[in-house]
């Protein structure tokens, strides 16, 4: 199977919420592309690594808008995609930006009828906004470990021995977001792994009942 086909499979996996699948397909394609591959193809693959949260080395040769995205220059990438007449790609570039940029991307996806991409944009907005200040403060007062409301939801599913993928499916979050919450939970519980976290959380539940 050629690298363009791998790129297409990555492009299908990401809107479906399968970051791990998109990253795996992109890595396979990059591995077989070689140093003389078309920079538009390699840049397209770098995009899915970037959106999947995988750090990539800076691309030094004259960049395509794909590579601007992978290098973290989302503003330049979005402007170039707009100049070329590709609003969907411009919106994907904006997902690497600030709250206003991601809101603009979500609006573009909705206008284009790209529902799956719009859902991913909403997930990104949730990550940027986090819990409200009021929600975080009031919940921390009643949670003995200082967990936010969302962290408490993740912790409850984690305590049952579930993987990040299972937690993501149960709470309608991306696996990457779940990973961030799990890291925060481990820090607040002052434990080094999920098994210890589950033990601590289950002990607490037993004490409270």
C-alpha angles and dihedrals in degrees: 000000000000124000094252088062091051088050091052091051090051089050090054095046098052100059088048089061095252100132092161092053093048091050092047093051092047092049092050091051094048090049092058098035097078130205094292096055120130106277090222089059096044090045090053089053092047088056093064092048089051094048089046090058096252114141114232129195115256114273108232105186119085102300130234116212087263090059092046086060092049090048089054097250095126095159093057091043094051091047092051093048089050090050090052091049099249107129094170091056091045089055091050089054090051090059086077091059140078129294094279092049093051091047088053090049091051091051091050092050091050091049091051092047091243095147098170092050089046089056090052089051090052089052089052090050089053090052092050096045098042119182117332117263091245093049093048094048098044094044093047089058092060098036111084092210096045093245119163119238093262092045088052090054091050091045093053091055092041091053089063089062098257125156124239089258092054092047090050091052093047095049098033093242132132116260089240091057091048089052091055091049092048091052090052092047092052090051094049092047089046092230131129103221145022095258091058090045092053090048092051093046093047091048089054092050090051092049093049093050 
